[in-house]
Each structure stands twice: as structure tokens, then as C-alpha cells.
Amino acid sequence: MHTSPNSKPWWQSCVVYQVYPRSFKDSNGDGVGDLNGIIEKLDYIRDLGVQAIWLSPFYPSPMVDFGYDIADYCDVDPLFGSLDDFDRLVRETHARGLKIIIDWVPNHTSDQHPWFKESRSSRDNPKRDWYIWRSPSLSQNSENLGGDGLPNNWGSVFGGPAWTFDPHTGQYYLHQFVKEQPDLNWRNPEVQTAMFETLRFWLRRGVDGFRMDVIAMTVKDKELRDNPTNPNASPNLPPNDIYGRLLEKYNLDQDDVHELIRQIRGVLDEFDDRCGIGELWGPLPRWVRYYGQNGDELHLPFNFRLMWVPFSAEGIRGSVDELEAALPPFAWPNYVLGNHDQPRLATRFGGQSQARLAAMLLLTLRGTPTLYYGDELGMENGYIPPEKVVDPQGKNLGHARTRDVCRTPMQWDDSPFAGFSPNEPWLPVSADFQTRNMNAQADDPASMLTLYRRLLQLRRETPALAVGSYSPVTVSAENCFVYRRTSDRAECIVALNFSAENRQVSLPNARRGKILLSTHLDRHETLETISLRPFEGVILALEG
Ligand code: NOJ
């Protein structure tokens, strides 16, 4: 197996950088980012100091869900370029020593996919059973929130019922997202075979791994039973949020999804050194099962827990310790603090100082970090006026839920469209681009970008931080999270002050430590007791 210098598989010692292709760099002036734009910026990504990129979908798509509605799993949408451009992207990425991971969306296709067009054409079409069709009125639940006649009570994540009636054949089809995203029937072996081939198509082209979209949804309850009502649903949900009012008991995380994931892993293992990442939510004891019995499922089930715990030392430490305790010995942790579905981390955590602390946290915990484009500049939620909302979630469930806010164009410089495109982009550039942009931060010794680069460099150069063990250190300082990262060669302490006040933290066993990096980028003392400023974090090398 191809391993990194510290002899861990690459997906354990790397940092992943997520690129949302529509918003990264537009090379042809149509206002939408593309593959050639990404190629132009590969040097930037390499110099940032990450080791892998993950691309959100670039497949042919009607773009109802901006590429998560795929009309052909084996091609590139002309908006993004061509297969030749993709091959060049793979070559150029590898030439810089970076890995490339792509999105794979197995739960649903676009309604424009030829498979669905065939499937909906008649009840006896050979592909009818490739999707999930049911006749009206099988619902066992008289309280079906979606209305009469629906096959069951399930809701679509993006609002409304999960079923749409197709008058042509007189049946409903299932879609757990918008109606233009029909769910595939993964219980049909022909679907499995066809979809496994789509993986091989990209593996042969040299991709190093896949991020698998809502992988736990692929296999549903055999009988499609009604989901129970969620007793803790917020009373403020919009009326059409049926999904939010129900528990996800039968529509996802069924025991037999694991057999499918083992098969997917088998496909990855036909090739050298590839990695499977899954988008997975849910309670820890069930989530941990996605690593497999002995590591035979996903390499990295995405861990999103830190995104929503309270931004406090106790909340964060609780989440990290719970995860560490739940992992079987073969399983490698990972952490995500931002992506294309959630508010920007700088907005979510309350500001730039908190975002700096979060950066140090993400890049010093034990486990593979995934970093979202623009977070390295401290990009905040963009303001999208209601009439400019394009995200189906925002259009259906209300302005407050739109994900457009975290998908605004990358801020490269202070030119009219932030250097993203010469022309008006598909989403408005965030208002702060003239001051918050890559160009302005690149040579500023105190900028967020400089902090990220220094953190990534330190992580690369310090095996204790990249792959060492983790142990929490209990300290008396209120609202401070302190932990030790240890390898056979070195011992580091990370001390993070989550409070808005100064705090004193003493190093364990009265040892001395040299500050390697502060989130404030301004100190390198050697000391026994550290004075941390509000929201300051430091990494120290322990002496002796
Ligand atoms: C999860 C993806 O991250 C999200 O962007 C998408 O809308 C849904 N899955 C549906 O594919």
C-alpha cells in the first residue's frame, strides 16, 4: 500500500480540501466555476498545504439541486468542462502530489437520467423496478401529513411528501429530496451492478476516492413502513416540513445497508489504495457501524458532530471524547467543520476570533480534517436576497434555510467579482470581498490564511499532530480545552480558550513548553503557565 512518510495510509495523514466547483473559479466567463478554473488554482491549493481535494458533483445535471441530481454518472456537464478536462485535472492534481476525491450520489438520480425516463415510461418497462414505484392508498397511517393516497407518510428532506404521482402510469415514485431526484431501488441487483460500474469508470480514470452522498438512505425498509412521529420536532417547522416532523426510522440506516457498503468497498478494493468516505449522520453507536466489523466498510464515515455542539470547551471536549471512546481500534477518526450544506463556520461559531480557534481545533485533533473552500479566508455567510435564492431547500422551506449563503464565490481578490469570474456569478459575491480575499491575506502575517498555512505546515512537519495519539488534559481554567498529542518522537499540547476572557493554563506535571503557534500568530515563548487571551489557542512542544 502507498503510505505517507509517517507510514499511515494517505487518507489518515492527509487534510482534505472541499471544492464546490460552481463557486471556486470560473475560467470561461459564464459566471459558474469549472474544472479548468480548479486546475488554474491547484498551485494555491497545494501551497495552502492540504494533501487531497474533494469535488462536489460536476456530472451532467439539470442542476435542480446544483449537481446532486445526476443525469449521467459517467460524464462531465458542459458547464464544468469535458472528460478531457477532468483527465487533465486528475493528472495535474497528481503531479502536485495531491489526491483527488469525487462525489458519488447513489441514493437518487435526476428525473432526466435515461434510467428514470425508461422507468417511468410504462409499468412493464425493464427498468420500472430500478426506482421505487407504488400504487396509491397503501398508507397505514390515517394521520399521513402529506395527504390521502400517498403510499406512506415519508417526507422529502426539501419539503412536502416524499412521493410524486405520475399520471402516465398511475403510480407514485419515491424521492427523499426534490421530485426531480427519484430514489434508486438498491434492492434491485441490476441497479447495484450498474452503479458499481460507475464507480469503476472513475477509478480507472485515476480518482483516489469517493465521498458518497447520503449513503445511509440507499437501502430503505423492505415494507416502506410509515415513520413514527418525532416527539421532539420543533414547533416552528414550516408546515410543509413533513420530514422534520417524523423520526428517520424506516427511510435510512437500515441494518442491511451494511451489506451494500461492504460490496461498494469491494469495488474500491479492486484498485490500489482508494478511499471511501460516507456522508452519515445519526447516533454514535449506529454511526460507528459504518466502519464495518473489522474495517471492511467505509474508511471515513464523515463525522459532523463538532458542527453543532455548543461552542464551548465542555461541548467540544465531550464530543471528541465520546467519539474517541466509541471508535473500534482499527477505526480512524475524522472531523468536519464546514461544508456546502451548513452555514459558514465563521458565522456559526460567532465571528473571526472563534473561527481562528476552530481552525486550530480542526487541524490539531487526531483524525482526518476536511476543510471547506473559503473557510481558510474566514469567509462568512453571504447575504442572498429572497428573490435571488436558488437552493431548493431555501425555496421550499424558507429563506432562513437556504444553503446559498455558504456557496458564494471564492474571494480571490478585490476586483469586481472577487476574481472569481469576469462576469456576474451565479450567486452574489459576499459583501466583504474587497477586504476579505486571498490576495489581501496572502502576505499579511496576521491573516486567517496565514494561520491556516502555518497550522497546515506544522501539522505536516509534526507527526505528533498529524497521526499521534490524543489524550485530554483536565485543567482548572474555565472553558479551556487542553489536550496532548503524542508520537514516539514528540509530545505537543494544544490549549484552546473558548471564553471571551483571559485564562491561565498550567502545563501538566509542571513541565515547560515552547509555543510553536498561537492563533494570534505573535508569540513563541517557552513557559510553564500560559496566559491565553480571549479565544486564543496555542500549540506547544513539551520540553524534556
Ligand atoms: C447531501 C448533499 O450534501 C446535499 O448538498 C444534497 O442536496 C443532498 N445530499 C441530496 O443529494
Coordinates of C-alpha atoms and ligand atoms in Angstrom, one line a residue:
M1 CA 0.0 0.0 0.0
H2 CA 1.2 3.5 -0.8
T3 CA 1.7 5.2 2.5
S4 CA 2.8 8.7 3.6
P5 CA 6.2 9.3 5.2
N6 CA 4.8 8.6 8.6
S7 CA 3.7 5.2 7.3
K8 CA -0.1 5.7 7.6
P9 CA -2.4 5.3 4.7
W10 CA -2.7 8.6 2.9
W11 CA -6.4 9.1 3.9
Q12 CA -5.3 9.1 7.5
S13 CA -2.5 11.6 7.3
C14 CA -4.0 14.0 4.8
V15 CA -6.1 17.1 5.1
V16 CA -9.0 17.2 2.7
Y17 CA -10.0 20.5 1.0
Q18 CA -13.5 20.6 -0.3
V19 CA -14.1 22.4 -3.6
Y20 CA -17.6 23.3 -4.6
P21 CA -16.9 23.5 -8.3
R22 CA -19.6 26.0 -9.2
S23 CA -18.1 28.6 -6.8
F24 CA -14.4 28.1 -6.9
K25 CA -13.1 29.6 -10.2
D26 CA -14.8 30.4 -13.4
S27 CA -12.3 30.0 -16.4
N28 CA -14.7 30.8 -19.3
G29 CA -16.6 33.8 -18.0
D30 CA -20.1 32.2 -17.8
G31 CA -20.4 33.0 -14.1
V32 CA -20.1 29.4 -13.0
G33 CA -16.9 27.8 -11.8
D34 CA -15.5 24.9 -13.8
L35 CA -12.8 22.2 -13.9
N36 CA -10.3 24.4 -15.8
G37 CA -10.8 27.0 -13.1
I38 CA -9.9 24.4 -10.5
I39 CA -6.8 23.5 -12.5
E40 CA -5.7 27.2 -12.5
K41 CA -5.9 27.2 -8.7
L42 CA -4.2 23.9 -8.0
D43 CA -1.0 25.6 -7.0
Y44 CA -2.9 27.7 -4.5
I45 CA -4.4 24.5 -3.0
R46 CA -1.0 22.8 -2.9
D47 CA 0.7 25.8 -1.3
L48 CA -2.1 26.0 1.3
G49 CA -0.7 22.7 2.5
V50 CA -3.5 20.2 2.1
Q51 CA -3.0 16.8 0.6
A52 CA -6.3 16.0 -1.1
I53 CA -9.2 17.7 -2.8
W54 CA -12.8 16.6 -2.8
L55 CA -15.0 17.9 -5.6
S56 CA -18.8 18.3 -5.2
P57 CA -20.6 16.9 -8.3
F58 CA -19.6 18.0 -11.8
Y59 CA -21.8 15.4 -13.7
P60 CA -24.3 16.3 -16.4
S61 CA -27.3 17.6 -14.5
P62 CA -30.4 19.8 -14.9
M63 CA -29.0 21.5 -11.7
V64 CA -32.2 21.4 -9.8
D65 CA -30.1 20.5 -6.8
F66 CA -26.9 22.0 -8.3
G67 CA -25.4 18.8 -9.4
Y68 CA -26.8 16.4 -6.7
D69 CA -29.3 15.5 -9.4
I70 CA -27.3 13.4 -11.8
A71 CA -28.4 12.7 -15.4
D72 CA -25.2 10.7 -16.3
Y73 CA -22.8 9.2 -13.8
C74 CA -20.1 8.8 -16.4
D75 CA -19.6 12.3 -17.9
V76 CA -18.9 15.9 -17.1
D77 CA -21.6 18.6 -17.5
P78 CA -20.5 21.1 -20.3
L79 CA -21.0 23.8 -17.8
F80 CA -17.9 22.4 -15.9
G81 CA -15.9 21.2 -19.0
S82 CA -15.4 17.8 -20.5
L83 CA -14.0 14.4 -19.7
D84 CA -10.7 15.5 -21.2
D85 CA -10.6 18.4 -18.8
F86 CA -11.3 16.0 -16.0
D87 CA -8.5 13.7 -17.0
R88 CA -6.2 16.7 -17.1
L89 CA -7.4 17.7 -13.7
V90 CA -6.5 14.3 -12.4
R91 CA -3.1 14.5 -14.0
E92 CA -2.4 18.0 -12.7
T93 CA -3.6 17.2 -9.2
H94 CA -1.5 14.1 -9.0
A95 CA 1.5 15.9 -10.5
R96 CA 1.3 18.2 -7.4
G97 CA 1.3 15.3 -5.1
L98 CA -2.3 15.7 -4.2
K99 CA -5.1 13.1 -4.1
I100 CA -8.5 13.7 -5.8
I101 CA -11.8 12.5 -4.3
I102 CA -15.1 12.9 -6.1
D103 CA -18.7 13.0 -5.1
W104 CA -20.9 10.0 -5.9
V105 CA -24.6 10.3 -5.4
P106 CA -26.0 6.8 -5.2
N107 CA -29.4 7.4 -3.5
H108 CA -31.1 9.2 -6.4
T109 CA -30.6 10.2 -9.9
S110 CA -32.1 13.1 -11.8
D111 CA -35.5 12.6 -13.3
Q112 CA -33.7 13.3 -16.6
H113 CA -31.4 10.3 -16.2
P114 CA -32.2 7.8 -19.1
W115 CA -32.8 5.1 -16.5
F116 CA -35.7 7.1 -14.9
K117 CA -37.1 8.1 -18.3
E118 CA -37.3 4.5 -19.2
S119 CA -38.6 3.5 -15.8
R120 CA -41.5 6.0 -15.9
S121 CA -42.4 5.1 -19.5
S122 CA -44.6 2.1 -18.6
R123 CA -45.3 -0.3 -15.7
D124 CA -43.7 -3.1 -17.6
N125 CA -40.6 -1.4 -18.7
P126 CA -37.5 -3.5 -17.8
K127 CA -36.2 -0.5 -15.7
R128 CA -39.5 0.0 -13.9
D129 CA -38.1 -1.7 -10.8
W130 CA -34.9 0.4 -10.9
Y131 CA -36.8 3.1 -8.9
I132 CA -39.4 2.8 -6.2
W133 CA -43.0 2.9 -7.5
R134 CA -46.1 2.2 -5.5
S135 CA -49.8 2.4 -6.2
P136 CA -51.9 4.9 -4.4
S137 CA -53.5 4.4 -1.0
L138 CA -51.4 1.8 0.7
S139 CA -50.8 4.1 3.7
Q140 CA -51.4 2.5 7.1
N141 CA -51.4 5.9 8.8
S142 CA -54.5 7.9 8.8
E143 CA -52.5 10.9 10.1
N144 CA -50.4 11.0 6.9
L145 CA -49.1 14.6 6.9
G146 CA -48.7 14.6 3.1
G147 CA -52.3 13.9 2.2
D148 CA -54.5 11.0 1.2
G149 CA -53.5 8.3 -1.2
L150 CA -49.7 8.5 -0.6
P151 CA -48.0 5.1 -0.3
N152 CA -46.6 6.0 3.1
N153 CA -46.1 9.1 5.3
W154 CA -42.5 9.9 4.4
G155 CA -41.4 13.4 3.8
S156 CA -38.9 14.9 1.4
V157 CA -35.9 16.5 3.1
F158 CA -36.6 19.5 1.0
G159 CA -40.2 19.8 2.0
G160 CA -43.5 18.2 1.1
P161 CA -44.2 14.5 0.7
A162 CA -41.5 12.0 -0.5
W163 CA -43.9 10.8 -3.2
T164 CA -45.0 12.2 -6.5
F165 CA -47.8 10.8 -8.6
D166 CA -47.0 10.1 -12.2
P167 CA -50.4 10.2 -14.0
H168 CA -49.0 8.4 -17.1
T169 CA -48.7 5.1 -15.3
G170 CA -50.9 5.8 -12.3
Q171 CA -48.3 5.3 -9.6
Y172 CA -46.3 7.3 -7.2
Y173 CA -42.4 7.3 -7.2
L174 CA -40.3 7.9 -4.1
H175 CA -37.9 10.8 -3.8
Q176 CA -36.3 11.7 -0.5
F177 CA -35.2 15.1 -1.9
V178 CA -37.0 17.1 -4.6
K179 CA -39.3 15.4 -7.0
E180 CA -36.7 15.8 -9.8
Q181 CA -34.4 13.4 -7.7
P182 CA -36.1 10.0 -7.8
D183 CA -34.6 7.4 -5.4
L184 CA -33.0 4.4 -7.0
N185 CA -34.1 0.9 -5.9
W186 CA -30.9 -0.5 -4.4
R187 CA -32.7 -3.8 -3.6
N188 CA -32.6 -4.5 -7.3
P189 CA -29.3 -6.3 -8.2
E190 CA -29.3 -4.7 -11.7
V191 CA -29.1 -1.3 -10.0
Q192 CA -26.2 -2.5 -7.9
T193 CA -24.3 -3.8 -10.9
A194 CA -24.9 -0.6 -13.0
M195 CA -23.9 1.7 -10.1
F196 CA -20.8 -0.3 -9.2
E197 CA -19.7 0.2 -12.9
T198 CA -20.0 3.9 -12.4
L199 CA -17.5 3.7 -9.6
R200 CA -15.1 1.7 -11.7
F201 CA -15.4 4.2 -14.5
W202 CA -13.9 6.9 -12.3
L203 CA -11.5 4.6 -10.5
R204 CA -10.0 3.6 -13.9
R205 CA -9.6 7.3 -14.6
G206 CA -7.5 7.6 -11.5
V207 CA -9.6 9.1 -8.8
D208 CA -8.4 8.3 -5.3
G209 CA -11.7 8.0 -3.6
F210 CA -15.4 8.9 -3.3
R211 CA -17.5 11.0 -1.0
M212 CA -20.7 9.1 -1.0
D213 CA -23.8 11.2 -0.7
V214 CA -26.5 10.3 1.9
I215 CA -25.2 6.7 1.7
A216 CA -27.4 5.5 4.6
M217 CA -30.5 6.4 2.6
T218 CA -29.8 4.0 -0.2
V219 CA -31.4 1.0 1.4
K220 CA -34.9 1.5 2.9
D221 CA -37.2 -0.6 4.9
K222 CA -38.4 -3.5 2.7
E223 CA -42.0 -2.8 3.5
L224 CA -41.6 1.0 3.4
R225 CA -43.4 1.3 6.7
D226 CA -44.6 4.7 8.0
N227 CA -42.0 6.6 10.0
P228 CA -43.1 7.4 13.6
T229 CA -43.8 11.0 14.6
N230 CA -40.9 12.8 16.2
P231 CA -41.9 13.9 19.6
N232 CA -39.1 16.4 19.8
A233 CA -39.8 18.2 16.5
S234 CA -39.6 21.9 16.7
P235 CA -43.0 23.6 16.8
N236 CA -41.6 26.2 14.4
L237 CA -41.1 24.0 11.4
P238 CA -42.7 25.3 8.2
P239 CA -46.0 23.5 7.5
N240 CA -44.5 21.6 4.6
D241 CA -41.6 20.2 6.6
I242 CA -43.0 16.7 6.9
Y243 CA -39.5 15.2 7.1
G244 CA -38.7 17.2 10.2
R245 CA -41.8 16.0 12.0
L246 CA -41.0 12.3 11.6
L247 CA -38.3 10.1 13.0
E248 CA -35.9 8.6 10.4
K249 CA -36.8 5.1 11.4
Y250 CA -37.5 3.3 8.1
N251 CA -36.2 5.6 5.4
L252 CA -32.5 5.3 6.3
D253 CA -29.8 3.4 8.3
Q254 CA -31.4 0.0 7.9
D255 CA -29.3 -2.9 9.0
D256 CA -29.0 -4.3 5.5
V257 CA -27.3 -1.2 4.2
H258 CA -24.1 -2.5 5.6
E259 CA -24.1 -5.5 3.2
L260 CA -24.3 -3.0 0.3
I261 CA -21.5 -0.9 1.7
R262 CA -19.3 -3.9 2.0
Q263 CA -19.9 -4.6 -1.7
I264 CA -19.0 -1.0 -2.5
R265 CA -15.8 -1.4 -0.5
G266 CA -15.1 -4.5 -2.5
V267 CA -15.3 -2.4 -5.7
L268 CA -12.8 0.2 -4.2
D269 CA -10.5 -2.6 -3.2
E270 CA -10.3 -3.9 -6.7
F271 CA -8.0 -0.9 -7.2
D272 CA -4.9 0.1 -5.2
D273 CA -5.2 2.4 -2.2
R274 CA -8.6 4.1 -2.8
C275 CA -10.7 5.6 -0.1
G276 CA -14.4 5.6 0.7
I277 CA -15.9 8.5 2.6
G278 CA -19.6 8.5 3.5
E279 CA -22.0 11.3 4.3
L280 CA -23.6 10.0 7.5
W281 CA -25.5 11.4 10.4
G282 CA -27.1 9.7 13.3
P283 CA -26.4 8.5 16.9
L284 CA -22.8 7.4 17.6
P285 CA -23.4 3.7 18.2
R286 CA -25.1 3.3 14.9
W287 CA -22.8 5.7 13.0
V288 CA -19.7 3.7 14.1
R289 CA -21.0 0.6 12.4
Y290 CA -20.2 2.2 9.1
Y291 CA -16.5 1.5 9.6
G292 CA -17.6 -2.2 9.3
Q293 CA -17.0 -5.1 11.6
N294 CA -13.2 -5.1 11.1
G295 CA -12.7 -2.1 8.8
D296 CA -14.5 -3.6 5.8
E297 CA -16.9 -0.8 5.0
L298 CA -16.0 2.9 4.9
H299 CA -12.6 4.3 5.6
L300 CA -14.1 7.5 6.9
P301 CA -17.8 7.9 7.8
F302 CA -17.9 11.7 7.9
N303 CA -18.1 13.0 11.5
F304 CA -20.1 16.2 11.6
R305 CA -20.7 16.3 15.3
L306 CA -18.5 19.2 16.1
M307 CA -20.5 21.5 13.8
W308 CA -23.5 21.5 16.1
V309 CA -22.2 21.0 19.6
P310 CA -22.2 24.2 21.7
F311 CA -19.1 26.2 21.0
S312 CA -17.6 25.6 24.5
A313 CA -14.7 23.7 25.9
E314 CA -17.1 21.3 27.6
G315 CA -19.2 20.8 24.5
I316 CA -16.3 20.2 22.1
R317 CA -14.3 18.0 24.5
G318 CA -17.4 16.0 25.2
S319 CA -17.9 15.3 21.6
V320 CA -14.3 14.4 20.9
D321 CA -14.0 12.1 23.9
E322 CA -17.2 10.4 23.1
L323 CA -16.0 9.7 19.6
E324 CA -12.6 8.5 20.7
A325 CA -14.3 6.1 23.2
A326 CA -16.7 4.8 20.6
L327 CA -14.2 4.0 17.9
P328 CA -13.0 0.4 17.5
P329 CA -9.2 0.1 17.5
F330 CA -9.0 -0.1 13.7
A331 CA -11.1 2.9 13.0
W332 CA -9.6 6.3 12.2
P333 CA -11.4 9.5 13.3
N334 CA -12.2 12.5 11.2
Y335 CA -13.7 15.9 11.7
V336 CA -15.7 18.3 9.5
L337 CA -16.4 21.9 10.5
G338 CA -17.9 23.3 7.3
N339 CA -19.4 22.2 4.0
H340 CA -21.8 23.2 1.2
D341 CA -24.9 22.4 3.3
Q342 CA -24.2 24.3 6.5
P343 CA -23.8 27.9 7.5
R344 CA -20.2 29.1 7.2
L345 CA -18.2 28.2 10.3
A346 CA -17.2 31.8 11.0
T347 CA -20.9 32.7 11.1
R348 CA -22.0 29.7 13.0
F349 CA -19.3 30.0 15.7
G350 CA -19.9 33.7 16.2
G351 CA -17.0 35.5 14.5
Q352 CA -13.5 35.6 13.2
S353 CA -11.8 35.0 16.6
Q354 CA -13.9 31.9 17.2
A355 CA -13.2 30.8 13.6
R356 CA -9.4 31.0 14.3
L357 CA -9.8 28.9 17.3
A358 CA -11.9 26.4 15.3
A359 CA -9.2 26.2 12.7
M360 CA -6.6 25.2 15.3
L361 CA -9.1 22.7 16.8
L362 CA -9.8 21.1 13.4
L363 CA -6.2 20.9 12.4
T364 CA -4.8 19.5 15.7
L365 CA -7.3 16.8 16.7
R366 CA -6.5 13.2 16.0
G367 CA -8.2 12.3 12.7
T368 CA -8.5 13.4 9.1
P369 CA -9.8 17.0 8.8
T370 CA -12.0 18.2 6.0
L371 CA -11.8 21.9 5.2
Y372 CA -14.3 23.8 3.2
Y373 CA -13.1 26.2 0.5
G374 CA -13.1 29.8 1.7
D375 CA -13.0 28.9 5.4
E376 CA -9.3 29.5 5.2
L377 CA -10.1 33.1 4.5
G378 CA -12.7 33.3 7.3
M379 CA -15.5 33.7 4.7
E380 CA -18.8 34.3 6.3
N381 CA -22.4 33.6 5.2
G382 CA -23.2 35.7 2.2
Y383 CA -26.4 37.6 2.1
I384 CA -28.8 36.3 -0.6
P385 CA -31.9 38.5 -1.1
P386 CA -35.0 36.3 -1.1
E387 CA -35.6 36.8 -4.8
K388 CA -32.1 35.6 -5.5
V389 CA -32.4 32.3 -3.6
V390 CA -31.7 29.3 -5.9
D391 CA -31.3 26.5 -3.5
P392 CA -34.3 24.1 -3.5
Q393 CA -34.1 23.8 0.3
G394 CA -34.3 27.6 0.6
K395 CA -37.0 28.0 -2.0
N396 CA -39.2 25.3 -0.4
L397 CA -38.5 25.6 3.4
G398 CA -37.9 29.3 3.8
H399 CA -35.2 31.9 3.4
A400 CA -33.6 31.0 6.7
R401 CA -32.9 27.5 5.4
T402 CA -31.2 28.4 2.2
R403 CA -27.7 26.9 1.7
D404 CA -26.8 29.5 -0.9
V405 CA -25.3 31.5 1.9
C406 CA -22.3 29.1 2.2
R407 CA -21.9 28.7 -1.5
T408 CA -21.0 32.2 -2.6
P409 CA -18.0 32.6 -4.9
M410 CA -14.5 32.2 -3.6
Q411 CA -13.0 35.5 -2.8
W412 CA -9.7 35.7 -4.7
D413 CA -9.1 39.4 -4.9
D414 CA -10.9 42.8 -4.8
S415 CA -11.7 43.1 -8.5
P416 CA -15.5 43.5 -9.3
F417 CA -16.5 39.8 -8.9
A418 CA -13.7 38.9 -6.4
G419 CA -11.5 37.5 -9.1
F420 CA -13.9 34.5 -9.3
S421 CA -15.3 35.5 -12.8
P422 CA -15.1 38.4 -15.1
N423 CA -18.9 38.4 -15.3
E424 CA -21.7 38.3 -12.8
P425 CA -21.6 35.0 -10.9
W426 CA -24.5 32.5 -10.4
L427 CA -24.7 33.7 -6.7
P428 CA -23.8 37.1 -5.5
V429 CA -20.2 37.6 -4.2
S430 CA -20.2 38.2 -0.4
A431 CA -20.3 41.9 0.6
D432 CA -16.9 41.8 2.4
F433 CA -14.8 40.6 -0.6
Q434 CA -12.9 43.8 -1.0
T435 CA -11.2 43.3 2.3
R436 CA -11.6 39.6 2.8
N437 CA -9.9 37.9 -0.1
M438 CA -7.0 35.7 -0.8
N439 CA -4.8 38.4 -2.3
A440 CA -5.2 40.7 0.7
Q441 CA -4.4 37.9 3.1
A442 CA -1.6 36.1 1.4
D443 CA 1.2 38.3 2.6
D444 CA -0.5 39.5 5.8
P445 CA 1.4 37.9 8.7
A446 CA -1.6 38.1 10.9
S447 CA -4.3 36.9 8.5
M448 CA -6.6 33.9 8.7
L449 CA -5.0 32.5 5.6
T450 CA -1.5 32.8 7.2
L451 CA -2.9 31.0 10.2
Y452 CA -4.2 28.1 8.1
R453 CA -1.0 27.8 6.2
R454 CA 1.1 27.8 9.4
L455 CA -1.3 25.2 11.0
L456 CA -1.1 23.0 8.0
Q457 CA 2.6 23.3 7.8
L458 CA 3.0 22.5 11.5
R459 CA 0.7 19.5 11.1
R460 CA 2.8 18.2 8.2
E461 CA 6.0 18.7 10.0
T462 CA 4.9 17.3 13.3
P463 CA 4.0 13.6 13.4
A464 CA 2.5 14.0 16.9
L465 CA -0.1 16.4 15.4
A466 CA -0.7 14.5 12.2
V467 CA -1.0 11.0 13.4
G468 CA -0.1 10.9 17.1
S469 CA -2.3 9.7 19.9
Y470 CA -4.8 12.0 21.6
S471 CA -5.5 12.4 25.3
P472 CA -7.4 15.2 27.0
V473 CA -5.8 17.1 29.9
T474 CA -8.1 18.3 32.6
V475 CA -7.4 21.8 33.7
S476 CA -8.9 24.2 36.2
A477 CA -9.1 27.1 33.8
E478 CA -12.7 27.6 33.0
N479 CA -13.9 27.0 29.4
C480 CA -10.5 25.8 28.2
F481 CA -10.0 22.6 26.2
V482 CA -6.5 21.2 26.6
Y483 CA -5.2 18.0 25.0
R484 CA -2.0 16.2 24.4
R485 CA -0.9 14.8 21.0
T486 CA 1.9 12.3 21.3
S487 CA 4.1 10.3 18.9
D488 CA 7.2 8.4 19.7
R489 CA 9.3 11.4 18.8
A490 CA 7.5 14.3 20.3
E491 CA 4.7 15.5 22.6
C492 CA 2.6 18.5 21.9
I493 CA 0.0 20.3 24.0
V494 CA -2.9 22.1 22.4
A495 CA -4.6 24.7 24.7
L496 CA -7.8 26.4 23.4
N497 CA -9.5 29.1 25.3
F498 CA -13.2 29.1 24.3
S499 CA -14.0 32.0 26.6
A500 CA -14.1 35.7 25.8
E501 CA -11.8 36.4 28.8
N502 CA -8.1 35.8 29.6
R503 CA -7.3 32.4 31.1
Q504 CA -4.2 30.9 32.8
V505 CA -3.4 27.3 31.9
S506 CA -0.6 25.4 33.6
L507 CA 1.1 22.6 31.7
P508 CA 0.7 19.1 33.1
N509 CA 3.3 18.0 35.7
A510 CA 4.8 21.5 35.8
R511 CA 6.6 20.9 32.6
R512 CA 7.7 23.6 30.3
G513 CA 6.6 24.0 26.7
K514 CA 7.6 26.1 23.8
I515 CA 4.8 27.8 21.9
L516 CA 5.0 26.7 18.3
L517 CA 2.0 28.6 17.1
S518 CA -0.7 30.9 18.5
T519 CA -4.0 31.6 16.8
H520 CA -2.8 35.3 17.2
L521 CA 0.4 34.4 15.3
D522 CA 2.5 36.6 17.5
R523 CA 4.3 34.6 20.2
H524 CA 6.9 31.8 20.7
E525 CA 7.8 31.9 24.4
T526 CA 8.8 28.9 26.5
L527 CA 6.8 28.6 29.7
E528 CA 5.1 26.5 32.4
T529 CA 1.9 28.6 32.7
I530 CA 0.3 30.1 29.6
S531 CA -1.8 33.2 29.7
L532 CA -4.4 32.8 26.9
R533 CA -6.2 35.8 25.5
P534 CA -9.9 35.6 24.6
F535 CA -10.5 32.9 22.1
E536 CA -6.7 32.3 21.8
G537 CA -5.4 28.8 21.1
V538 CA -1.8 27.7 21.3
I539 CA 0.2 24.6 20.3
L540 CA 3.2 23.9 22.4
A541 CA 6.1 21.4 22.2
L542 CA 6.7 19.9 25.6
E543 CA 10.3 20.1 26.7
G544 CA 12.4 17.3 28.2
Ligands
NOJ1 C1 -26.4 15.8 0.6 C2 -25.6 16.9 -0.1 O1 -24.5 17.3 0.6 C3 -26.6 18.0 -0.4 O2 -26.0 19.1 -0.9 C4 -27.7 17.4 -1.4 O3 -28.6 18.4 -1.6 C5 -28.4 16.2 -0.8 N1 -27.4 15.3 -0.2 C6 -29.1 15.5 -1.9 O4 -28.2 14.9 -2.8

